[in-house]
CSV table of C-alpha atoms in Angstrom, one decimal:
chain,number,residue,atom,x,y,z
L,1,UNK,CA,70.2,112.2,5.3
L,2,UNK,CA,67.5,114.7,6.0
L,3,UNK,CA,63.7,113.6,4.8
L,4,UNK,CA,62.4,116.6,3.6
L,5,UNK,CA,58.1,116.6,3.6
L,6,UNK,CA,56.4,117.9,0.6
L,7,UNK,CA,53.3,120.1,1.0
L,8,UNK,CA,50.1,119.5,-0.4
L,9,UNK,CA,51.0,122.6,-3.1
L,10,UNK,CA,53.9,121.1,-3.9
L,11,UNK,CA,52.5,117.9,-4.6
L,12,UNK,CA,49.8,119.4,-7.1
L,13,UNK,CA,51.7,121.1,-8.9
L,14,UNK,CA,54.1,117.7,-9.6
L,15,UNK,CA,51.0,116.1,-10.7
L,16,UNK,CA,49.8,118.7,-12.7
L,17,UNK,CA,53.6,118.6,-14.4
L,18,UNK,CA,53.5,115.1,-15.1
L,19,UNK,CA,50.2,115.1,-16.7
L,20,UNK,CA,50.4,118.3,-19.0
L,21,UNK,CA,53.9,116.8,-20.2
L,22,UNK,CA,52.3,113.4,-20.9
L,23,UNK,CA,49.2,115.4,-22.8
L,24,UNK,CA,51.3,118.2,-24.5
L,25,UNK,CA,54.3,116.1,-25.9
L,26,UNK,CA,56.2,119.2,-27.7
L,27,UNK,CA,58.1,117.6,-30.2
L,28,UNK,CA,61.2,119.2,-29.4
L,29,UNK,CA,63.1,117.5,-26.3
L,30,UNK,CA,66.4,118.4,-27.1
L,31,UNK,CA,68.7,115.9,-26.9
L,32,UNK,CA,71.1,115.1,-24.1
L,33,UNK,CA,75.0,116.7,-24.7
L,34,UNK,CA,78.0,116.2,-22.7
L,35,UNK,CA,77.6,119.2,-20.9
L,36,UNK,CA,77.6,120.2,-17.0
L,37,UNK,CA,73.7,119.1,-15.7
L,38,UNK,CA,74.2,122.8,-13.3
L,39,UNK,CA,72.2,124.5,-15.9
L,40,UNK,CA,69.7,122.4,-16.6
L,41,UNK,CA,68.8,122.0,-12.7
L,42,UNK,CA,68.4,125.6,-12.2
L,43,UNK,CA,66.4,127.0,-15.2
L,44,UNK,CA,63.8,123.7,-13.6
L,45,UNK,CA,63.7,125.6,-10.3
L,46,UNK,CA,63.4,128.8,-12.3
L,47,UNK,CA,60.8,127.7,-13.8
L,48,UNK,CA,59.1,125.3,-11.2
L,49,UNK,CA,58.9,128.7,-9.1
L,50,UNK,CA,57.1,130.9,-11.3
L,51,UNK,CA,54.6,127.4,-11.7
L,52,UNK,CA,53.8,127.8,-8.1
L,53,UNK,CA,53.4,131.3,-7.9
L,54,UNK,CA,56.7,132.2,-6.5
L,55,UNK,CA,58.2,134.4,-9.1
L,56,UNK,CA,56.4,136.2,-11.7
L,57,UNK,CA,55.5,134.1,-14.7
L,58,UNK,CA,57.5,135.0,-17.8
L,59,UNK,CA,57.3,133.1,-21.0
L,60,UNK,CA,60.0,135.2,-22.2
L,61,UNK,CA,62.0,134.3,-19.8
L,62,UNK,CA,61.0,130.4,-19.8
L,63,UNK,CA,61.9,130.4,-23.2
L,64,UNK,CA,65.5,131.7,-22.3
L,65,UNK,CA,65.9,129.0,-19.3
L,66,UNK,CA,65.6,126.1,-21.3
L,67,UNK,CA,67.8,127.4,-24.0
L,68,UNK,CA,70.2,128.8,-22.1
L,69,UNK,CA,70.5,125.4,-20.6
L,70,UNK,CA,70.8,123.3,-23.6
L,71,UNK,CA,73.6,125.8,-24.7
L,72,UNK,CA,75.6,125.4,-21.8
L,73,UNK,CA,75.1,128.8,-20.6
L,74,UNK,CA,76.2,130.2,-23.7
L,75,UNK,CA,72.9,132.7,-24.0
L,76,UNK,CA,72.6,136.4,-22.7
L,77,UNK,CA,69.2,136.9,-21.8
L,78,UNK,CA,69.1,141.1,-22.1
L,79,UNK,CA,70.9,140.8,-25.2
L,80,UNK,CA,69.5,137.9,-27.1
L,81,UNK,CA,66.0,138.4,-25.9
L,82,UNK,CA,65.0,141.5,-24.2
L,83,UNK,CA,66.2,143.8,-26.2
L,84,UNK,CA,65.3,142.6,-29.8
L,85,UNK,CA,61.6,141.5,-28.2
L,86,UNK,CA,61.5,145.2,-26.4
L,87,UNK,CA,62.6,147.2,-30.1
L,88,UNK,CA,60.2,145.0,-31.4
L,89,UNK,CA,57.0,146.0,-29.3
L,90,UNK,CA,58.4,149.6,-29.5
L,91,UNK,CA,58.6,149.6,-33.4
L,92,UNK,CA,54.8,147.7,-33.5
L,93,UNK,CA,53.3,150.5,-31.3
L,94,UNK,CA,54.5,152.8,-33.9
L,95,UNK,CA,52.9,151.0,-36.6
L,96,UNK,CA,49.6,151.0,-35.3
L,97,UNK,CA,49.5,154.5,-34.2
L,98,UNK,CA,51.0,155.6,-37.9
L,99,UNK,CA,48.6,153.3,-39.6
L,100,UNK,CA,45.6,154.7,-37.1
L,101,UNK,CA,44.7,150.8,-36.0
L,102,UNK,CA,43.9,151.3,-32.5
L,103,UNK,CA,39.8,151.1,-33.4
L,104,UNK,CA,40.6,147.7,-33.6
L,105,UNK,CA,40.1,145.6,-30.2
L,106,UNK,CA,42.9,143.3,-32.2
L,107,UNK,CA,45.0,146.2,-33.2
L,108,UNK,CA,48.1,143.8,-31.8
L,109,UNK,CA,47.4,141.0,-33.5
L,110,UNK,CA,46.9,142.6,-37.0
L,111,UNK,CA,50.0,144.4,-36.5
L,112,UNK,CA,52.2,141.3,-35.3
L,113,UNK,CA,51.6,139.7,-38.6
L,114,UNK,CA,52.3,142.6,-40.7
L,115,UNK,CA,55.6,142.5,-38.9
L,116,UNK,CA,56.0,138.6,-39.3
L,117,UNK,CA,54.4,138.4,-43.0
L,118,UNK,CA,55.8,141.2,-44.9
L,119,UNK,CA,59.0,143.4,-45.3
L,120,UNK,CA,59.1,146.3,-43.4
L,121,UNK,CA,61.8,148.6,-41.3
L,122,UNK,CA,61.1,147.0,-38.0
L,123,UNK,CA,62.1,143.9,-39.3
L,124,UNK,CA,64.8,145.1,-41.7
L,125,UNK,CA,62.6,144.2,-44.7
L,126,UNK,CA,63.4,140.6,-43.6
L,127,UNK,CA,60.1,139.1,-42.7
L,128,UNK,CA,59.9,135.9,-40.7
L,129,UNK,CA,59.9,132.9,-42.9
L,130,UNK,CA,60.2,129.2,-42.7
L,131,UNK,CA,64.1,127.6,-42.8
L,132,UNK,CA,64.0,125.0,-45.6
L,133,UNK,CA,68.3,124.7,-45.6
L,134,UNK,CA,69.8,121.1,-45.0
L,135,UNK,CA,72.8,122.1,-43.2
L,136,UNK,CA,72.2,120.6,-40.2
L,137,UNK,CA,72.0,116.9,-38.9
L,138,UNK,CA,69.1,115.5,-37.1
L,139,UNK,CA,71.2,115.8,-33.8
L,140,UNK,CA,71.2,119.3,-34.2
L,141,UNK,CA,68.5,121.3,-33.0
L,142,UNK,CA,70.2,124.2,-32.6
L,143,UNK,CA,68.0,125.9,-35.8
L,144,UNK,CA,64.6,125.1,-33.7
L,145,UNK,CA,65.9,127.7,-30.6
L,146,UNK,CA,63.8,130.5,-30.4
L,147,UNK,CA,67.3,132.6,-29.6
L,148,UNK,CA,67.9,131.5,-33.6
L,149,UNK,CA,64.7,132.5,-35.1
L,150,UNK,CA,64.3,136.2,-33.1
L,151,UNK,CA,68.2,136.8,-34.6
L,152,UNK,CA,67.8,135.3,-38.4
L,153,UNK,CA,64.4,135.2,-39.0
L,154,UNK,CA,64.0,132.0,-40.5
L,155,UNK,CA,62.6,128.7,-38.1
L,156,UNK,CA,60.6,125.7,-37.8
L,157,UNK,CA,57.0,125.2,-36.7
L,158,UNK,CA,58.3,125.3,-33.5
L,159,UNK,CA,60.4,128.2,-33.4
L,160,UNK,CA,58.3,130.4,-35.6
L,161,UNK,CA,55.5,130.0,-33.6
L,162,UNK,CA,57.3,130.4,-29.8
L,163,UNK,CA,59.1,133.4,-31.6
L,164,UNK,CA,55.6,135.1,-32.4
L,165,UNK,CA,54.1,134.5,-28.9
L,166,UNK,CA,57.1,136.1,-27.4
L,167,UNK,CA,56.7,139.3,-29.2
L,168,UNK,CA,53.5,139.3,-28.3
L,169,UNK,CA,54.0,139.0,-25.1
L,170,UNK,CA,56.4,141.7,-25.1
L,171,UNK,CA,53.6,143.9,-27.5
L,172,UNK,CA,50.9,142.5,-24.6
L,173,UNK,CA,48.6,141.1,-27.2
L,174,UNK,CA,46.4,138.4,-26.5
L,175,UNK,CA,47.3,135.5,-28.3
L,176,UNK,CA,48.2,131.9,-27.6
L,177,UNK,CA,50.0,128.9,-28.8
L,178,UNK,CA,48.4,125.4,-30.0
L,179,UNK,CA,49.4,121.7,-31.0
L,180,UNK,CA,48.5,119.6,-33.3
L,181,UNK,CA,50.3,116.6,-34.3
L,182,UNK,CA,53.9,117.4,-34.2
L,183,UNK,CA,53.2,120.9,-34.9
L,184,UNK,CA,52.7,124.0,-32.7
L,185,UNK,CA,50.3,127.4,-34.4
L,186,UNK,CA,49.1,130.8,-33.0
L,187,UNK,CA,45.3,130.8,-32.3
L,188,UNK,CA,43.8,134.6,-31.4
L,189,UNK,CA,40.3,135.8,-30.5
L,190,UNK,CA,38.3,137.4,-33.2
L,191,UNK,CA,36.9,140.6,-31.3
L,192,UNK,CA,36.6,142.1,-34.4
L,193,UNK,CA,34.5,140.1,-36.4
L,194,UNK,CA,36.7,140.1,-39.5
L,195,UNK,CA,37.0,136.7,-39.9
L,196,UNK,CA,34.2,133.9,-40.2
L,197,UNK,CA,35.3,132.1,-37.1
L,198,UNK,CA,35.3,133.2,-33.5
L,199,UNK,CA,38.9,132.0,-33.4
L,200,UNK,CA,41.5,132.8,-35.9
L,201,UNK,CA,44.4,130.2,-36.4
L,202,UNK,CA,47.9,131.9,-37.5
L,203,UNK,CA,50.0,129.5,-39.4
L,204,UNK,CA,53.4,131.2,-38.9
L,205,UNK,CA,55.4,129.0,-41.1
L,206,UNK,CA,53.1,129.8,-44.0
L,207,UNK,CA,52.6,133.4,-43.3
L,208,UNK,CA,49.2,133.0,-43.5
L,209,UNK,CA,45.6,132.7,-41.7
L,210,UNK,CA,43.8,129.2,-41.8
L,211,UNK,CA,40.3,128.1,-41.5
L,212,UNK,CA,39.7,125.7,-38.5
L,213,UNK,CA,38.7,123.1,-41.4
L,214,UNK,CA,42.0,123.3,-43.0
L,215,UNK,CA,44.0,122.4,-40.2
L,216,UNK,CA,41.8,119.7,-39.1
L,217,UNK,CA,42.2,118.0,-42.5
L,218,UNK,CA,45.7,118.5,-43.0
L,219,UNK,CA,46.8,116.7,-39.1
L,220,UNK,CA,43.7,114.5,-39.4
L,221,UNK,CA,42.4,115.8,-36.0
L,222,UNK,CA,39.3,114.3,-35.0
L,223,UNK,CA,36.5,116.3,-33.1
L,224,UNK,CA,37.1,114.8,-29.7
L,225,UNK,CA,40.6,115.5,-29.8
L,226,UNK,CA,39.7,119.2,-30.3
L,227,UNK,CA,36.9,119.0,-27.5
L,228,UNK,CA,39.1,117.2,-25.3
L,229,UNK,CA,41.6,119.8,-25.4
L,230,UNK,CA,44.3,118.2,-27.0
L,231,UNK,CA,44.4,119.7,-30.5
L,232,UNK,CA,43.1,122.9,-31.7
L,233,UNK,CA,43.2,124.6,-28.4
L,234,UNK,CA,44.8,127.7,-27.1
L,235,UNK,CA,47.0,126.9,-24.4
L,236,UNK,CA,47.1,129.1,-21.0
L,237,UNK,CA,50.4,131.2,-20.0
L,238,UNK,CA,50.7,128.6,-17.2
L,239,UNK,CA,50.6,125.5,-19.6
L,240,UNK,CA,53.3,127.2,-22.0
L,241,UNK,CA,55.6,127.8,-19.6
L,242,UNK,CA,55.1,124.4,-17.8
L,243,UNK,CA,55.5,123.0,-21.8
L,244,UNK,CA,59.2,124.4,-21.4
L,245,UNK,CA,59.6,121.4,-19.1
L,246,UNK,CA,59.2,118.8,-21.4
């Protein structure tokens, strides 16, 4: 066999891998099917490329690797995610110009969670809401894929959340996902000033903005977990789509 040498890059970036999965469990590692390992191997070198700078980093597209993967294959990228993300940002452009919101540095944001909160036409008056139905078993995680939530609107605190970030992405807005225990949230800057903190927390599966102090309570997050980065902190583009490997 042929020994092939790692580079110095190469190595770092395993390293750096290994220890964001170990720091950044997400809770949803889907389990193992009896299907053809092919897919799997390639959305990792997908996504191990756009990690090391080799392809252009798309969370979007991260998103749809991993899925697409534990589906078999059975996921069309353009139209399952391009094209409702892309009508999406196209019918939130319109609402802020209609509703005159571009004076507002977070124009984006305010307009994202109109769209996610509350009925309206772009999201055929079928806001985003959280999926409370038993009809699936514990094996089945089918109902946390992000594919699931952009088509029936209704998720998890993990899809919900992922589902959010993606349109904003898509919108270009600047906001960002964040953990606590076995739960995932949207965290934006307040450039605005219309809120009390310099950070706002979006608690998609609520519909609704929380104070810092509520979330801490509820999860029981201590102060060094949120100074140490592991709780309560917005994670970078790079770190969500190296999350996808977990």
């Amino acid at each position: 066999f042929i020994l092939k040498t790692r580079t110095p890059m190469s190595i770092k970036w395993s390293i750096v891998l290994c220890l964001f999965i170990c720091i950044f469990p997400f809770q949803v590692a889907f389990p193992q099917k009896d299907i053809s390992i092919e897919h799997y191997e390639e959305a990792y070198l997908e996504i191990k490329s756009m990690l090391e700078g080799k392809m252009p980093l798309s969370i979007k597209r991260a998103v749809f690797l991993s899925e697409w993967a534990y589906l078999d294959g059975k996921l069309d990228y353009e139209k399952d995610f391009c094209e409702p993300l892309q009508k999406g940002a196209d019918y939130l452009r319109r609402m802020i110009a209609v509703n005159h919101w571009e004076t507002y540095k977070t124009a984006k944001q305010i307009a994202l969670c109109n769209f996610f909160f509350t009925p309206c036409s772009g999201n055929g008056q079928n806001p985003f809401q959280y999926d409370y139905s038993n009809d699936f078993s514990e094996e089945d995680y089918s109902k946390q894929l992000v594919s699931i939530t952009i088509k029936t609107h209704k998720g998890q605190c993990r899809s919900l959340p992922w589902t959010y970030k993606l349109y904003a992405e898509e919108l270009g807005a600047a906001v960002y996902l964040a953990r606590a225990p076995r739960h995932t949230f949207i965290m934006y800057k307040d450039e605005d000033d219309l809120f009390p903190e310099e950070w706002v927390n979006v608690e998609t599966t609520a519909q609704q903005y929380q104070p810092t102090w509520v979330i801490k309570e509820h999860f029981a997050i201590t102060d060094s977990a949120v100074v140490a980065g592991t709780y309560m902190t917005p994670l970078t583009d790079v770190q969500t789509v190296a999350s996808q490997l977990a």
